[in-house]
Short mmCIF file of C-alpha atoms in Angstrom, two decimals:
data_model
loop_
_atom_site.label_atom_id
_atom_site.label_comp_id
_atom_site.label_asym_id
_atom_site.label_seq_id
_atom_site.Cartn_x
_atom_site.Cartn_y
_atom_site.Cartn_z
CA MET A 1 -40.12 -0.68 -55.28
CA LYS A 2 -36.80 -0.72 -57.20
CA ARG A 3 -37.29 3.00 -58.28
CA PHE A 4 -38.01 3.67 -54.61
CA LEU A 5 -35.05 2.05 -53.56
CA ALA A 6 -32.91 4.04 -56.24
CA ASN A 7 -34.44 7.26 -55.24
CA THR A 8 -33.53 6.68 -51.45
CA THR A 9 -30.05 5.72 -52.52
CA VAL A 10 -29.27 8.82 -54.52
CA LYS A 11 -30.83 11.04 -51.88
CA SER A 12 -28.73 9.58 -49.26
CA ASN A 13 -25.66 9.90 -51.34
CA GLN A 14 -26.43 13.54 -52.05
CA LYS A 15 -27.06 13.90 -48.13
CA ASN A 16 -23.73 12.28 -47.42
CA THR A 17 -21.86 14.36 -50.15
CA SER A 18 -23.56 17.72 -48.62
CA ILE A 19 -22.26 16.80 -45.17
CA ILE A 20 -18.95 16.20 -46.30
CA ALA A 21 -18.86 19.59 -48.26
CA ASP A 22 -19.98 21.10 -45.10
CA LEU A 23 -17.35 19.89 -42.98
CA LYS A 24 -14.57 20.53 -45.55
CA ALA A 25 -15.87 24.18 -45.83
CA LEU A 26 -16.28 24.40 -41.88
CA PHE A 27 -12.83 22.99 -41.20
CA LYS A 28 -11.13 24.86 -44.25
CA ALA A 29 -9.60 21.62 -45.09
CA VAL A 30 -7.06 22.89 -47.66
CA VAL A 31 -5.95 25.62 -45.02
CA LEU A 32 -5.69 23.11 -42.57
CA ILE A 33 -3.41 20.78 -44.32
CA SER A 34 -1.45 23.28 -45.60
CA ASN A 35 -0.66 24.31 -42.01
CA VAL A 36 0.04 20.66 -40.73
CA LEU A 37 2.76 20.25 -43.58
CA PRO A 38 5.08 22.59 -41.76
CA VAL A 39 4.57 20.91 -38.58
CA PHE A 40 5.65 17.67 -40.12
CA ALA A 41 8.55 19.46 -41.99
CA GLY A 42 9.85 21.00 -38.71
CA PHE A 43 9.53 17.46 -36.91
CA TRP A 44 11.20 15.45 -39.81
CA LEU A 45 14.05 18.15 -39.95
CA ALA A 46 14.72 17.79 -36.01
CA LEU A 47 15.10 14.22 -36.49
CA TYR A 48 17.62 14.59 -39.30
CA PHE A 49 19.66 17.34 -37.50
CA THR A 50 19.82 15.43 -34.23
CA ASN A 51 20.32 12.20 -35.76
CA THR A 52 17.45 10.53 -34.12
CA SER A 53 15.51 7.68 -35.34
CA PHE A 54 11.90 8.03 -36.17
CA MET A 55 11.14 4.54 -34.84
CA ASP A 56 12.32 5.79 -31.33
CA TYR A 57 9.62 8.67 -31.70
CA TRP A 58 6.71 7.24 -33.67
CA GLN A 59 4.24 7.77 -30.77
CA VAL A 60 5.48 11.50 -30.21
CA PHE A 61 4.96 12.03 -33.99
CA LEU A 62 1.35 10.58 -33.91
CA LEU A 63 0.62 13.21 -30.67
CA THR A 64 2.38 16.15 -32.45
CA ILE A 65 0.48 15.58 -35.83
CA ILE A 66 -2.83 14.89 -34.22
CA GLY A 67 -2.54 17.54 -31.40
CA SER A 68 -1.42 20.24 -33.76
CA THR A 69 -4.31 19.34 -36.25
CA CYS A 70 -6.83 19.49 -33.37
CA ILE A 71 -5.79 22.84 -32.42
CA MET A 72 -5.65 24.32 -35.81
CA ALA A 73 -8.95 23.02 -36.47
CA GLY A 74 -10.19 24.56 -33.16
CA ALA A 75 -8.85 27.78 -34.14
CA LEU A 76 -10.44 27.60 -37.85
CA LEU A 77 -13.85 26.64 -36.26
CA LEU A 78 -13.64 29.61 -33.95
CA ASN A 79 -12.83 31.84 -36.90
CA ASN A 80 -15.85 30.57 -38.80
CA TRP A 81 -18.01 31.20 -35.86
CA TYR A 82 -16.66 34.83 -35.29
CA ASP A 83 -16.80 35.95 -39.06
CA VAL A 84 -20.31 34.65 -39.83
CA ASP A 85 -21.22 38.27 -40.65
CA ILE A 86 -18.31 38.71 -42.97
CA ASP A 87 -18.71 35.25 -44.54
CA SER A 88 -22.34 35.96 -45.34
CA VAL A 89 -21.19 38.90 -47.65
CA MET A 90 -18.09 37.30 -49.44
CA LYS A 91 -19.05 35.29 -52.21
CA ARG A 92 -16.34 32.70 -51.89
CA THR A 93 -17.64 32.06 -48.41
CA GLN A 94 -21.63 32.23 -48.59
CA ASN A 95 -21.93 28.54 -48.69
CA ARG A 96 -20.24 27.87 -45.38
CA PRO A 97 -22.55 25.90 -43.14
CA THR A 98 -22.21 28.81 -40.56
CA VAL A 99 -23.85 31.10 -43.20
CA THR A 100 -26.34 28.70 -44.56
CA GLY A 101 -27.31 27.44 -41.00
CA THR A 102 -26.85 23.96 -41.65
CA ILE A 103 -24.79 23.62 -38.75
CA SER A 104 -25.74 25.90 -35.71
CA LEU A 105 -23.19 28.58 -34.53
CA GLN A 106 -23.37 27.04 -30.97
CA LEU A 107 -22.17 23.82 -32.27
CA VAL A 108 -19.44 25.40 -34.22
CA PHE A 109 -18.16 27.32 -31.20
CA LEU A 110 -18.53 24.05 -28.85
CA MET A 111 -16.57 22.06 -31.77
CA GLY A 112 -13.92 24.86 -31.77
CA VAL A 113 -13.41 25.20 -27.93
CA SER A 114 -13.43 21.09 -27.70
CA PHE A 115 -11.05 20.80 -30.63
CA SER A 116 -8.74 23.38 -29.12
CA VAL A 117 -8.50 21.93 -25.62
CA VAL A 118 -7.92 18.32 -26.98
CA GLY A 119 -4.99 19.85 -29.17
CA PHE A 120 -3.38 21.62 -26.35
CA ILE A 121 -3.66 18.40 -24.05
CA LEU A 122 -2.12 16.23 -26.67
CA LEU A 123 0.80 18.70 -27.15
CA LEU A 124 1.36 19.17 -23.68
CA PHE A 125 2.23 15.13 -23.72
CA VAL A 126 4.88 16.06 -26.50
CA SER A 127 6.59 18.99 -24.85
CA LEU A 128 5.71 22.16 -22.77
CA GLU A 129 7.64 23.97 -25.45
CA ALA A 130 5.61 22.48 -28.37
CA GLY A 131 2.18 23.56 -26.49
CA LEU A 132 3.65 27.22 -26.15
CA TYR A 133 4.04 27.80 -29.61
CA ALA A 134 0.77 26.16 -30.20
CA LEU A 135 -0.70 28.61 -27.75
CA ILE A 136 1.10 31.48 -29.22
CA GLY A 137 -0.33 30.41 -32.89
CA TRP A 138 -4.03 29.83 -31.57
CA VAL A 139 -4.17 33.18 -29.30
CA THR A 140 -2.53 35.01 -32.27
CA TYR A 141 -5.25 33.53 -34.76
CA VAL A 142 -8.23 33.63 -32.80
CA PHE A 143 -7.94 36.90 -30.53
CA LEU A 144 -5.16 39.14 -32.21
CA TYR A 145 -6.08 38.42 -35.94
CA THR A 146 -9.83 37.23 -36.15
CA MET A 147 -11.27 39.16 -33.35
CA TRP A 148 -9.31 42.31 -33.08
CA SER A 149 -7.27 43.24 -36.22
CA LYS A 150 -8.85 41.89 -38.89
CA ARG A 151 -11.81 44.43 -39.32
CA ARG A 152 -9.60 47.55 -38.03
CA TYR A 153 -5.85 47.36 -39.48
CA ALA A 154 -4.21 46.85 -42.61
CA SER A 155 -1.61 45.23 -40.71
CA ASN A 156 -3.76 42.37 -39.78
CA THR A 157 -1.81 40.10 -42.20
CA LEU A 158 1.16 40.88 -40.67
CA ILE A 159 -0.46 39.85 -37.31
CA GLY A 160 -2.07 36.58 -38.78
CA SER A 161 1.12 35.37 -40.19
CA LEU A 162 2.67 34.79 -36.86
CA SER A 163 0.03 32.22 -36.32
CA GLY A 164 1.14 30.12 -39.49
CA ALA A 165 4.90 30.82 -38.87
CA VAL A 166 5.10 29.02 -35.47
CA THR A 167 3.91 25.69 -37.05
CA PRO A 168 7.32 24.48 -37.92
CA LEU A 169 8.42 25.22 -34.27
CA ILE A 170 5.83 22.90 -32.98
CA GLY A 171 7.22 20.07 -34.92
CA TRP A 172 10.72 20.73 -34.05
CA ALA A 173 9.98 21.22 -30.53
CA ALA A 174 8.70 17.77 -30.21
CA ILE A 175 12.17 16.30 -30.69
CA ALA A 176 14.28 19.20 -29.36
CA PRO A 177 14.50 22.82 -28.17
CA VAL A 178 13.95 25.58 -30.84
CA THR A 179 17.88 26.61 -30.67
CA HIS A 180 19.08 25.53 -33.91
CA ILE A 181 19.25 27.89 -37.01
CA VAL A 182 16.70 25.67 -39.02
CA PRO A 183 13.83 26.07 -37.16
CA ILE A 184 14.38 29.74 -36.84
CA THR A 185 15.11 30.09 -40.61
CA LEU A 186 11.54 28.07 -41.08
CA PHE A 187 9.78 30.44 -38.88
CA LEU A 188 11.25 33.51 -40.67
CA LEU A 189 10.22 31.62 -44.06
CA LEU A 190 6.66 31.07 -43.12
CA PHE A 191 6.22 34.54 -41.71
CA ILE A 192 7.50 36.48 -44.76
CA TRP A 193 6.09 33.98 -47.31
CA GLN A 194 2.36 34.65 -46.09
CA MET A 195 2.56 38.32 -46.65
CA PRO A 196 2.69 38.48 -50.66
CA HIS A 197 0.76 34.94 -50.49
CA THR A 198 -1.96 36.73 -48.54
CA PHE A 199 -1.81 39.84 -50.38
CA ALA A 200 -2.33 38.16 -53.75
CA ILE A 201 -5.45 36.55 -52.19
CA ALA A 202 -6.66 39.99 -50.98
CA MET A 203 -6.11 41.53 -54.47
CA LYS A 204 -8.02 38.76 -56.23
CA LYS A 205 -10.90 39.05 -53.94
CA HIS A 206 -10.60 42.90 -53.47
CA ASP A 207 -14.36 43.78 -54.09
CA GLU A 208 -15.56 40.98 -51.64
CA TYR A 209 -13.23 42.21 -48.80
CA LYS A 210 -14.35 45.71 -49.60
CA ALA A 211 -18.12 45.05 -49.32
CA ALA A 212 -17.38 42.94 -45.94
CA LYS A 213 -15.30 46.14 -44.85
CA VAL A 214 -12.36 44.08 -43.96
CA ALA A 215 -9.33 46.13 -43.72
CA MET A 216 -6.81 44.24 -46.30
CA LEU A 217 -3.87 46.40 -47.60
CA PRO A 218 -5.31 46.31 -51.25
CA VAL A 219 -8.58 47.74 -49.99
CA VAL A 220 -7.19 50.06 -47.64
CA GLN A 221 -4.15 51.56 -49.75
CA GLY A 222 -4.68 50.13 -53.26
CA PHE A 223 -3.21 47.86 -55.38
CA GLN A 224 0.10 49.70 -56.23
CA VAL A 225 1.06 49.93 -52.50
CA THR A 226 0.28 46.23 -52.10
CA LYS A 227 2.57 45.58 -55.08
CA ARG A 228 5.53 47.33 -53.39
CA HIS A 229 4.93 45.59 -50.04
CA MET A 230 4.97 42.30 -52.16
CA LEU A 231 8.05 43.00 -53.57
CA LEU A 232 9.89 43.83 -50.52
CA TYR A 233 8.70 40.92 -48.76
CA ILE A 234 10.03 38.44 -51.82
CA LEU A 235 13.39 40.32 -51.55
CA CYS A 236 13.53 39.58 -47.94
CA LEU A 237 13.15 35.65 -48.71
CA PHE A 238 16.41 35.82 -50.67
CA PRO A 239 19.07 35.48 -47.62
CA LEU A 240 17.19 32.89 -45.93
CA PRO A 241 18.11 29.69 -48.07
CA PHE A 242 21.70 30.61 -47.00
CA PHE A 243 20.99 29.78 -43.37
CA LEU A 244 19.85 26.34 -44.67
CA GLY A 245 23.07 25.55 -46.46
CA SER A 246 23.36 22.49 -44.51
CA LEU A 247 20.55 20.87 -46.51
CA GLY A 248 22.94 20.85 -49.49
CA VAL A 249 24.02 22.70 -52.60
CA PRO A 250 21.11 21.30 -54.75
CA PHE A 251 18.66 22.70 -52.22
CA LEU A 252 20.40 26.13 -52.14
CA ILE A 253 20.20 26.39 -56.04
CA VAL A 254 16.52 25.41 -56.27
CA ALA A 255 15.28 27.64 -53.54
CA THR A 256 17.31 30.66 -55.06
CA LEU A 257 15.95 29.91 -58.39
CA LEU A 258 12.42 29.94 -56.75
CA ASN A 259 13.17 33.33 -55.13
CA ILE A 260 14.44 34.75 -58.45
CA GLY A 261 11.33 33.39 -60.15
CA TRP A 262 8.86 34.81 -57.90
CA LEU A 263 10.67 38.31 -57.81
CA MET A 264 10.65 38.47 -61.72
CA VAL A 265 6.66 37.44 -61.35
CA ALA A 266 6.23 40.25 -58.84
CA ILE A 267 8.13 42.84 -60.92
CA ARG A 268 5.95 42.08 -64.15
CA GLY A 269 2.94 43.53 -61.72
CA PHE A 270 4.12 46.84 -62.06
CA PHE A 271 3.75 46.73 -65.89
CA THR A 272 0.50 44.70 -66.21
CA LYS A 273 -2.78 46.02 -67.35
CA ASP A 274 -4.80 43.35 -65.60
CA ASP A 275 -4.06 43.22 -61.76
CA LEU A 276 -6.58 40.37 -61.08
CA LYS A 277 -4.81 38.06 -63.52
CA TRP A 278 -1.38 38.98 -62.28
CA ALA A 279 -2.50 38.56 -58.63
CA ASN A 280 -3.69 34.87 -59.48
CA ARG A 281 -0.37 34.06 -61.09
CA MET A 282 1.46 35.30 -57.77
CA PHE A 283 -0.95 33.42 -55.64
CA ILE A 284 -0.39 30.02 -57.69
CA PHE A 285 3.28 30.84 -57.75
CA SER A 286 3.28 31.45 -54.01
CA LEU A 287 1.59 27.60 -53.28
CA ASN A 288 4.08 26.00 -55.63
CA TYR A 289 6.98 28.11 -53.94
CA LEU A 290 5.96 26.72 -50.54
CA MET A 291 5.36 23.04 -51.34
CA ILE A 292 8.48 22.84 -53.28
CA MET A 293 10.59 24.15 -50.57
CA LEU A 294 8.86 22.18 -47.99
CA VAL A 295 9.03 18.95 -49.94
CA MET A 296 12.63 19.52 -50.68
CA MET A 297 13.68 19.68 -47.20
CA ILE A 298 11.88 16.52 -46.27
CA ILE A 299 13.35 14.79 -49.39
CA VAL A 300 16.79 15.83 -48.01
CA ALA A 301 15.92 14.87 -44.51
CA THR A 302 14.94 11.60 -45.41
CA PHE A 303 17.69 10.61 -47.79
#
C-alpha cells in the first residue's frame, strides 16, 4: 500500500512538472519576462520624470503590467501556433507542446486570441495611447513578423524588433503622453539592441534556421555580413546614453562603458576562428547589457 501511494505521488509530481514545463515552453517564459521588464521601466521612469507618486497610480500599474503581459503572452502563443512546422525542425523547439501534441493547436490558438483580447481590454482601461502601442507591437509581431516576413526576408529581424521596442512606450503612456525624450530614447535603445542580440542567436542556431528555411541574415548572407551589421548597430547605440543625461553622470559613464565593452567584443569577431563561440559571447553580453541598463534606470528613478 505504501509503495503504491509512493508510486502514485511520484507519477503525480512528474505529471505536474511536465505540465509546468509545457506551459513555460508554450508561453516562452524567459522571452515574456524580458519583454515585461521594459514596460515596468517605462512606467517607473514616467513616474520619476512627472514627479508622480506610485501610490496614486498603483491600480494603473497593475492594469498596465497584467494587460501588457496578457497581450504579449497572446502574441507568443499565436507565434507558437503558426510556427509549429518550423519548431518541429529546429532542435531547440522540438519539445514545445505544439510540436509534441500535448496541447492541441486549436487550444493554443484560442488561448492566444483570448489572452490578446483580455490584454487589449485591460490596457484600454489604462489609456488609449498605451493600448495603441500594444496594438502596434502585437500586429507587428503576429502578422508582419511571424506570418509575413520571417520565412521570406532577411529583414525580418528589423521588422520584429519594432514589436519589442514599443514595450517601454506602453509603460510610459500609462502615466503620460510619449512626448518626452526619455521614452523615445528607450524605444530606440530597445529597437537597436535587438538587432545584434537576435543576430547572435541566429548565428548560434544557424544550422537549425537553415534546415527550417527561415530567412535569418546569417543563413541568407553569411557570418561576415552579419558581423558587419552587428558592429554597425552597436555603434548606433553610442549616442543614446547622452539623451538620458538627466539620469545622472554615473548612469552615463556606465552606459558608455557598456557600449565600449560590447563594441570590443564585436570587433573580436572579425579575428576569431570559432564563430559559434564568439556568437555565444555576444549573446550573453547582450543579455547583461540590457539588464544592467534597465536596472540602472529603475534604481535612479527609485532613489
